[in-house]
Amino acid sequence: MASSTAHPETHDGQHARDVARRLLDSSATLSYDPATEVDWETPLDKDFHGASPEWSTLYGTAYWREMTDAQRKELTRQEAASVASTGIWFEMILQQMVLRDIYAKDPTQPGFQWALTEIADECRHSIMFARGAQKLGAPAYRPHRIAVELGRAFKTIAFGEAAYAAILVAEEVLDVMQRDWMRDERVVPFVRTINNIHVVEESRHMKFAREETRRRLARAGRLRREIHAVVIAIASYVIVTSMVNEDVYENAGLDRKRAVREARANEHHKSLMRSSCAGLMEFLASAGLLTRPALAFYKRAHLI
């Protein structure tokens, strides 16, 4: 007869395998090939935005009101390209963390096979984002050097719930804004298609990240939980504050200094970020990851 201490672990392992099998089945049923699904051939129509204007970092500011319609559209195209470039950066971090997590594990298990499926998805997404940014007429936006080096360290040492919760934060923030963009007829059609593909396929990734975060935390002691809560919050802050490169303003033909100043003070954008992350913050709270030190970083990033 199995002991009472072994039973929860057996049940936990079976649940994880069941989740992975369902995700594999979903992936086999509903996945996209961006190379053929996205219209890469039609020239960019500059009568469209690159993202919903309400998501622009300058929307609602005095500068936004002074801008011409063409300037607003160009700014949203540059901002969308910057978000895509940040997505590539983090997807590369994600892939390395997942590969490290499954290294030397049993390849016959559904969890191992799902992890490789997720990595394959992320590779396609990164190529899709790169081509999308290029078609939007944007340069290669990259995070600040400090963020790049922090990311290098994070992908090397993060494990367990720290890795999966950080993955979840990045995916959830992107998911909320892209759900708006993909439904918005003001957004250029090929970007809407890109957003739709990403939302559909990332929904599986987010489910897996939530499940893994809960599962890893079940074995975490208080000290590890406290430390990882802060690590996740710092990673979240770096990710969110890296999404829109300050170069977008200059590349959109705006006064960089004024645009940066007004964007940083933009209460509309801060409010939008907070409301869009309500579900994410609720999950982190339920997992015991909204500690007082962690909250300071989420507030600074305007996620709560």
Short mmCIF file of C-alpha atoms in Angstrom, two decimals:
data_model
loop_
_atom_site.label_atom_id
_atom_site.label_comp_id
_atom_site.label_asym_id
_atom_site.label_seq_id
_atom_site.Cartn_x
_atom_site.Cartn_y
_atom_site.Cartn_z
CA MET A 1 0.00 0.00 0.00
CA ALA A 2 1.41 3.40 -0.98
CA SER A 3 2.26 5.77 1.85
CA SER A 4 0.31 9.01 2.31
CA THR A 5 3.44 11.03 1.51
CA ALA A 6 4.04 9.27 -1.82
CA HIS A 7 0.48 9.61 -3.05
CA PRO A 8 0.47 13.42 -3.58
CA GLU A 9 3.70 13.20 -5.60
CA THR A 10 2.27 10.39 -7.76
CA HIS A 11 -0.94 12.36 -8.28
CA ASP A 12 1.06 15.51 -9.05
CA GLY A 13 3.16 13.70 -11.63
CA GLN A 14 0.11 12.15 -13.30
CA HIS A 15 -1.64 15.52 -13.45
CA ALA A 16 1.44 17.09 -15.10
CA ARG A 17 1.54 14.29 -17.68
CA ASP A 18 -2.17 14.69 -18.41
CA VAL A 19 -1.77 18.44 -18.93
CA ALA A 20 1.19 17.90 -21.27
CA ARG A 21 -0.77 15.32 -23.31
CA ARG A 22 -3.72 17.69 -23.70
CA LEU A 23 -1.39 20.49 -24.81
CA LEU A 24 0.30 18.19 -27.34
CA ASP A 25 -3.12 17.21 -28.72
CA SER A 26 -4.14 20.87 -28.93
CA SER A 27 -0.90 21.76 -30.72
CA ALA A 28 -1.44 18.97 -33.25
CA THR A 29 -4.98 20.22 -33.89
CA LEU A 30 -4.48 24.01 -33.92
CA SER A 31 -1.11 25.42 -34.94
CA TYR A 32 -0.04 27.80 -37.69
CA ASP A 33 2.82 28.21 -40.11
CA PRO A 34 3.55 31.97 -40.24
CA ALA A 35 5.49 31.51 -43.49
CA THR A 36 2.23 30.73 -45.29
CA GLU A 37 -0.45 32.20 -43.00
CA VAL A 38 0.89 35.78 -42.92
CA ASP A 39 0.68 38.00 -46.00
CA TRP A 40 4.34 38.90 -46.43
CA GLU A 41 4.06 39.96 -50.07
CA THR A 42 1.60 42.89 -49.99
CA PRO A 43 3.50 46.18 -49.46
CA LEU A 44 2.99 47.98 -46.15
CA ASP A 45 -0.13 50.17 -46.23
CA LYS A 46 0.73 53.27 -44.21
CA ASP A 47 -2.93 54.17 -43.83
CA PHE A 48 -3.03 51.63 -40.98
CA HIS A 49 -1.68 51.66 -37.45
CA GLY A 50 0.85 49.08 -36.26
CA ALA A 51 -1.04 48.63 -32.99
CA SER A 52 -4.23 49.89 -31.40
CA PRO A 53 -3.58 53.60 -30.83
CA GLU A 54 -4.89 53.37 -27.27
CA TRP A 55 -1.87 51.16 -26.49
CA SER A 56 0.60 53.81 -27.65
CA THR A 57 2.81 55.12 -24.87
CA LEU A 58 1.86 58.67 -25.91
CA TYR A 59 -1.89 58.16 -26.28
CA GLY A 60 -3.80 60.74 -24.25
CA THR A 61 -0.84 63.10 -23.82
CA ALA A 62 -0.55 66.68 -25.02
CA TYR A 63 2.03 65.51 -27.57
CA TRP A 64 -0.42 62.93 -28.98
CA ARG A 65 -3.04 65.62 -29.49
CA GLU A 66 -0.53 67.73 -31.45
CA MET A 67 0.56 64.89 -33.73
CA THR A 68 -0.84 64.42 -37.20
CA ASP A 69 -2.72 61.23 -38.06
CA ALA A 70 0.27 60.07 -40.12
CA GLN A 71 2.64 60.62 -37.18
CA ARG A 72 0.39 58.66 -34.84
CA LYS A 73 0.26 55.75 -37.27
CA GLU A 74 4.02 55.79 -37.75
CA LEU A 75 4.57 55.85 -33.98
CA THR A 76 2.30 52.83 -33.42
CA ARG A 77 4.15 50.96 -36.17
CA GLN A 78 7.50 51.67 -34.53
CA GLU A 79 6.13 50.74 -31.10
CA ALA A 80 4.68 47.47 -32.41
CA ALA A 81 8.05 46.63 -33.95
CA SER A 82 9.78 47.39 -30.65
CA VAL A 83 7.38 45.10 -28.76
CA ALA A 84 8.05 42.38 -31.34
CA SER A 85 11.82 42.79 -30.92
CA THR A 86 11.48 42.55 -27.14
CA GLY A 87 9.39 39.43 -27.67
CA ILE A 88 12.21 37.86 -29.67
CA TRP A 89 14.71 38.69 -26.93
CA PHE A 90 12.60 37.10 -24.24
CA GLU A 91 11.63 34.09 -26.35
CA MET A 92 15.33 33.35 -26.74
CA ILE A 93 15.70 33.47 -22.95
CA LEU A 94 12.63 31.24 -22.58
CA GLN A 95 13.93 28.63 -25.01
CA GLN A 96 17.24 28.32 -23.18
CA MET A 97 15.55 27.99 -19.78
CA VAL A 98 13.17 25.30 -21.02
CA LEU A 99 15.97 23.37 -22.72
CA ARG A 100 18.02 23.52 -19.54
CA ASP A 101 15.03 22.32 -17.51
CA ILE A 102 14.46 19.18 -19.63
CA TYR A 103 18.14 18.36 -20.18
CA ALA A 104 18.76 14.62 -19.54
CA LYS A 105 15.09 13.98 -18.65
CA ASP A 106 13.03 11.11 -20.07
CA PRO A 107 12.22 11.95 -23.72
CA THR A 108 9.35 9.44 -23.78
CA GLN A 109 7.36 11.55 -21.29
CA PRO A 110 4.66 13.96 -22.54
CA GLY A 111 6.21 16.83 -20.56
CA PHE A 112 9.52 16.47 -22.41
CA GLN A 113 7.79 16.32 -25.78
CA TRP A 114 5.57 19.30 -24.94
CA ALA A 115 8.65 21.33 -23.94
CA LEU A 116 10.21 20.69 -27.36
CA THR A 117 6.91 21.59 -29.02
CA GLU A 118 6.86 24.87 -27.11
CA ILE A 119 10.43 25.63 -28.17
CA ALA A 120 9.50 24.90 -31.80
CA ASP A 121 6.57 27.33 -31.46
CA GLU A 122 8.84 30.01 -30.04
CA CYS A 123 11.32 29.59 -32.88
CA ARG A 124 8.54 30.18 -35.41
CA HIS A 125 7.23 33.12 -33.40
CA SER A 126 10.65 34.77 -33.28
CA ILE A 127 11.07 34.51 -37.05
CA MET A 128 7.51 35.81 -37.49
CA PHE A 129 8.18 38.80 -35.21
CA ALA A 130 11.46 39.54 -36.98
CA ARG A 131 9.84 39.56 -40.41
CA GLY A 132 6.92 41.60 -39.05
CA ALA A 133 9.19 44.27 -37.57
CA GLN A 134 11.12 44.45 -40.82
CA LYS A 135 7.91 44.87 -42.84
CA LEU A 136 6.81 47.67 -40.50
CA GLY A 137 9.89 49.57 -41.62
CA ALA A 138 11.60 49.51 -38.24
CA PRO A 139 15.24 48.99 -37.29
CA ALA A 140 16.42 46.21 -34.98
CA TYR A 141 15.30 47.46 -31.58
CA ARG A 142 17.22 45.92 -28.71
CA PRO A 143 16.85 46.22 -24.93
CA HIS A 144 19.28 48.38 -22.98
CA ARG A 145 22.67 46.76 -22.42
CA ILE A 146 21.94 46.33 -18.69
CA ALA A 147 18.71 44.47 -19.51
CA VAL A 148 20.56 42.24 -21.97
CA GLU A 149 23.16 41.31 -19.36
CA LEU A 150 20.52 40.72 -16.68
CA GLY A 151 18.71 38.48 -19.15
CA ARG A 152 21.94 36.61 -19.82
CA ALA A 153 22.33 35.92 -16.11
CA PHE A 154 18.66 35.05 -15.62
CA LYS A 155 18.54 32.46 -18.40
CA THR A 156 21.65 30.84 -16.95
CA ILE A 157 20.66 30.53 -13.29
CA ALA A 158 16.85 30.74 -13.04
CA PHE A 159 15.10 27.46 -12.28
CA GLY A 160 11.78 26.04 -11.16
CA GLU A 161 9.05 28.53 -10.38
CA ALA A 162 11.34 31.51 -11.00
CA ALA A 163 11.80 30.48 -14.62
CA TYR A 164 8.19 29.52 -15.32
CA ALA A 165 6.57 32.45 -13.52
CA ALA A 166 8.80 34.91 -15.40
CA ILE A 167 7.83 33.19 -18.65
CA LEU A 168 4.19 33.60 -17.64
CA VAL A 169 4.54 37.33 -16.90
CA ALA A 170 6.10 38.07 -20.30
CA GLU A 171 3.50 36.00 -22.15
CA GLU A 172 0.52 37.39 -20.24
CA VAL A 173 1.47 41.04 -20.79
CA LEU A 174 1.96 40.43 -24.53
CA ASP A 175 -1.25 38.40 -24.71
CA VAL A 176 -3.48 41.15 -23.35
CA MET A 177 -2.28 43.85 -25.72
CA GLN A 178 -2.21 41.53 -28.73
CA ARG A 179 -5.80 40.42 -28.14
CA ASP A 180 -6.80 44.07 -28.60
CA TRP A 181 -4.60 44.55 -31.66
CA MET A 182 -5.79 41.43 -33.50
CA ARG A 183 -9.44 42.57 -33.31
CA ASP A 184 -8.76 46.20 -34.25
CA GLU A 185 -9.53 46.99 -37.89
CA ARG A 186 -7.36 50.11 -37.63
CA VAL A 187 -4.31 47.83 -37.34
CA VAL A 188 -2.56 46.74 -40.54
CA PRO A 189 -3.90 43.28 -41.54
CA PHE A 190 -0.62 41.35 -41.48
CA VAL A 191 0.06 42.49 -37.91
CA ARG A 192 -3.44 41.36 -36.91
CA THR A 193 -2.66 37.93 -38.35
CA ILE A 194 0.65 37.78 -36.47
CA ASN A 195 -1.13 38.72 -33.24
CA ASN A 196 -3.84 36.10 -33.78
CA ILE A 197 -1.26 33.34 -34.33
CA HIS A 198 0.67 34.37 -31.25
CA VAL A 199 -2.42 34.60 -29.02
CA VAL A 200 -3.71 31.15 -30.05
CA GLU A 201 -0.40 29.36 -29.61
CA GLU A 202 0.73 31.26 -26.51
CA SER A 203 -2.48 30.32 -24.69
CA ARG A 204 -1.05 26.78 -24.44
CA HIS A 205 2.30 28.10 -23.25
CA MET A 206 0.63 30.18 -20.54
CA LYS A 207 -1.39 27.21 -19.30
CA PHE A 208 1.80 25.15 -19.04
CA ALA A 209 3.67 27.96 -17.28
CA ARG A 210 0.88 28.34 -14.71
CA GLU A 211 0.78 24.60 -14.07
CA GLU A 212 4.57 24.37 -13.72
CA THR A 213 4.71 27.41 -11.43
CA ARG A 214 2.13 25.85 -9.09
CA ARG A 215 3.82 22.45 -9.22
CA ARG A 216 7.31 23.76 -8.47
CA LEU A 217 6.04 26.01 -5.67
CA ALA A 218 4.40 23.02 -3.96
CA ARG A 219 7.92 21.79 -3.16
CA ALA A 220 9.39 25.20 -2.29
CA GLY A 221 10.21 26.21 1.26
CA ARG A 222 9.51 29.67 2.65
CA LEU A 223 13.01 31.09 1.99
CA ARG A 224 13.08 29.86 -1.61
CA ARG A 225 9.58 31.26 -2.18
CA GLU A 226 10.60 34.67 -0.76
CA ILE A 227 13.76 34.82 -2.88
CA HIS A 228 12.05 33.70 -6.07
CA ALA A 229 9.18 36.15 -5.56
CA VAL A 230 11.70 39.01 -5.78
CA VAL A 231 13.61 37.42 -8.68
CA ILE A 232 10.36 37.06 -10.66
CA ALA A 233 9.37 40.66 -9.87
CA ILE A 234 12.75 42.02 -11.01
CA ALA A 235 12.55 39.98 -14.22
CA SER A 236 9.02 41.30 -14.79
CA TYR A 237 10.16 44.88 -14.29
CA VAL A 238 13.02 44.48 -16.78
CA ILE A 239 10.77 42.82 -19.37
CA VAL A 240 7.96 45.37 -19.17
CA THR A 241 10.21 48.44 -19.14
CA SER A 242 12.11 47.08 -22.16
CA MET A 243 9.07 46.68 -24.41
CA VAL A 244 9.16 50.12 -26.01
CA ASN A 245 12.61 51.31 -26.92
CA GLU A 246 13.05 55.07 -26.59
CA ASP A 247 14.46 55.16 -30.13
CA VAL A 248 10.91 54.67 -31.48
CA TYR A 249 10.12 58.34 -30.93
CA GLU A 250 13.04 59.62 -32.94
CA ASN A 251 12.38 57.04 -35.68
CA ALA A 252 8.77 58.25 -35.83
CA GLY A 253 10.02 61.79 -36.43
CA LEU A 254 9.24 63.08 -32.93
CA ASP A 255 11.20 65.10 -30.41
CA ARG A 256 12.82 62.29 -28.43
CA LYS A 257 13.27 64.15 -25.14
CA ARG A 258 9.74 65.49 -25.03
CA ALA A 259 8.23 62.16 -26.08
CA VAL A 260 10.15 60.22 -23.41
CA ARG A 261 9.17 62.75 -20.76
CA GLU A 262 5.46 62.64 -21.64
CA ALA A 263 5.43 58.85 -22.06
CA ARG A 264 6.91 58.36 -18.58
CA ALA A 265 4.22 60.59 -17.08
CA ASN A 266 1.36 59.10 -19.11
CA GLU A 267 -1.29 58.04 -16.60
CA HIS A 268 -3.50 56.54 -19.32
CA HIS A 269 -0.83 54.01 -20.28
CA LYS A 270 -0.04 53.21 -16.65
CA SER A 271 -3.72 52.59 -15.95
CA LEU A 272 -4.04 50.40 -19.04
CA MET A 273 -1.10 48.26 -17.92
CA ARG A 274 -2.51 47.86 -14.42
CA SER A 275 -5.99 46.87 -15.58
CA SER A 276 -4.66 44.45 -18.20
CA CYS A 277 -2.49 42.67 -15.61
CA ALA A 278 -5.21 42.21 -13.00
CA GLY A 279 -5.62 38.50 -13.75
CA LEU A 280 -1.87 37.92 -13.71
CA MET A 281 -1.48 39.67 -10.37
CA GLU A 282 -4.35 37.62 -8.96
CA PHE A 283 -2.54 34.42 -9.98
CA LEU A 284 0.77 35.58 -8.47
CA ALA A 285 -1.03 36.49 -5.24
CA SER A 286 -2.72 33.09 -5.07
CA ALA A 287 0.71 31.48 -5.54
CA GLY A 288 2.17 33.51 -2.67
CA LEU A 289 4.51 35.44 -4.96
CA LEU A 290 3.29 38.98 -4.21
CA THR A 291 5.52 39.57 -1.22
CA ARG A 292 6.16 43.10 0.03
CA PRO A 293 9.63 43.38 -1.64
CA ALA A 294 8.20 41.97 -4.90
CA LEU A 295 5.29 44.41 -4.87
CA ALA A 296 7.71 47.33 -5.02
CA PHE A 297 8.93 46.22 -8.46
CA TYR A 298 5.44 45.49 -9.80
CA LYS A 299 4.29 48.96 -8.70
CA ARG A 300 7.34 50.58 -10.25
CA ALA A 301 6.52 48.81 -13.54
CA HIS A 302 2.85 49.93 -13.18
CA LEU A 303 1.59 46.35 -13.19
CA ILE A 304 -0.31 46.81 -9.94
#
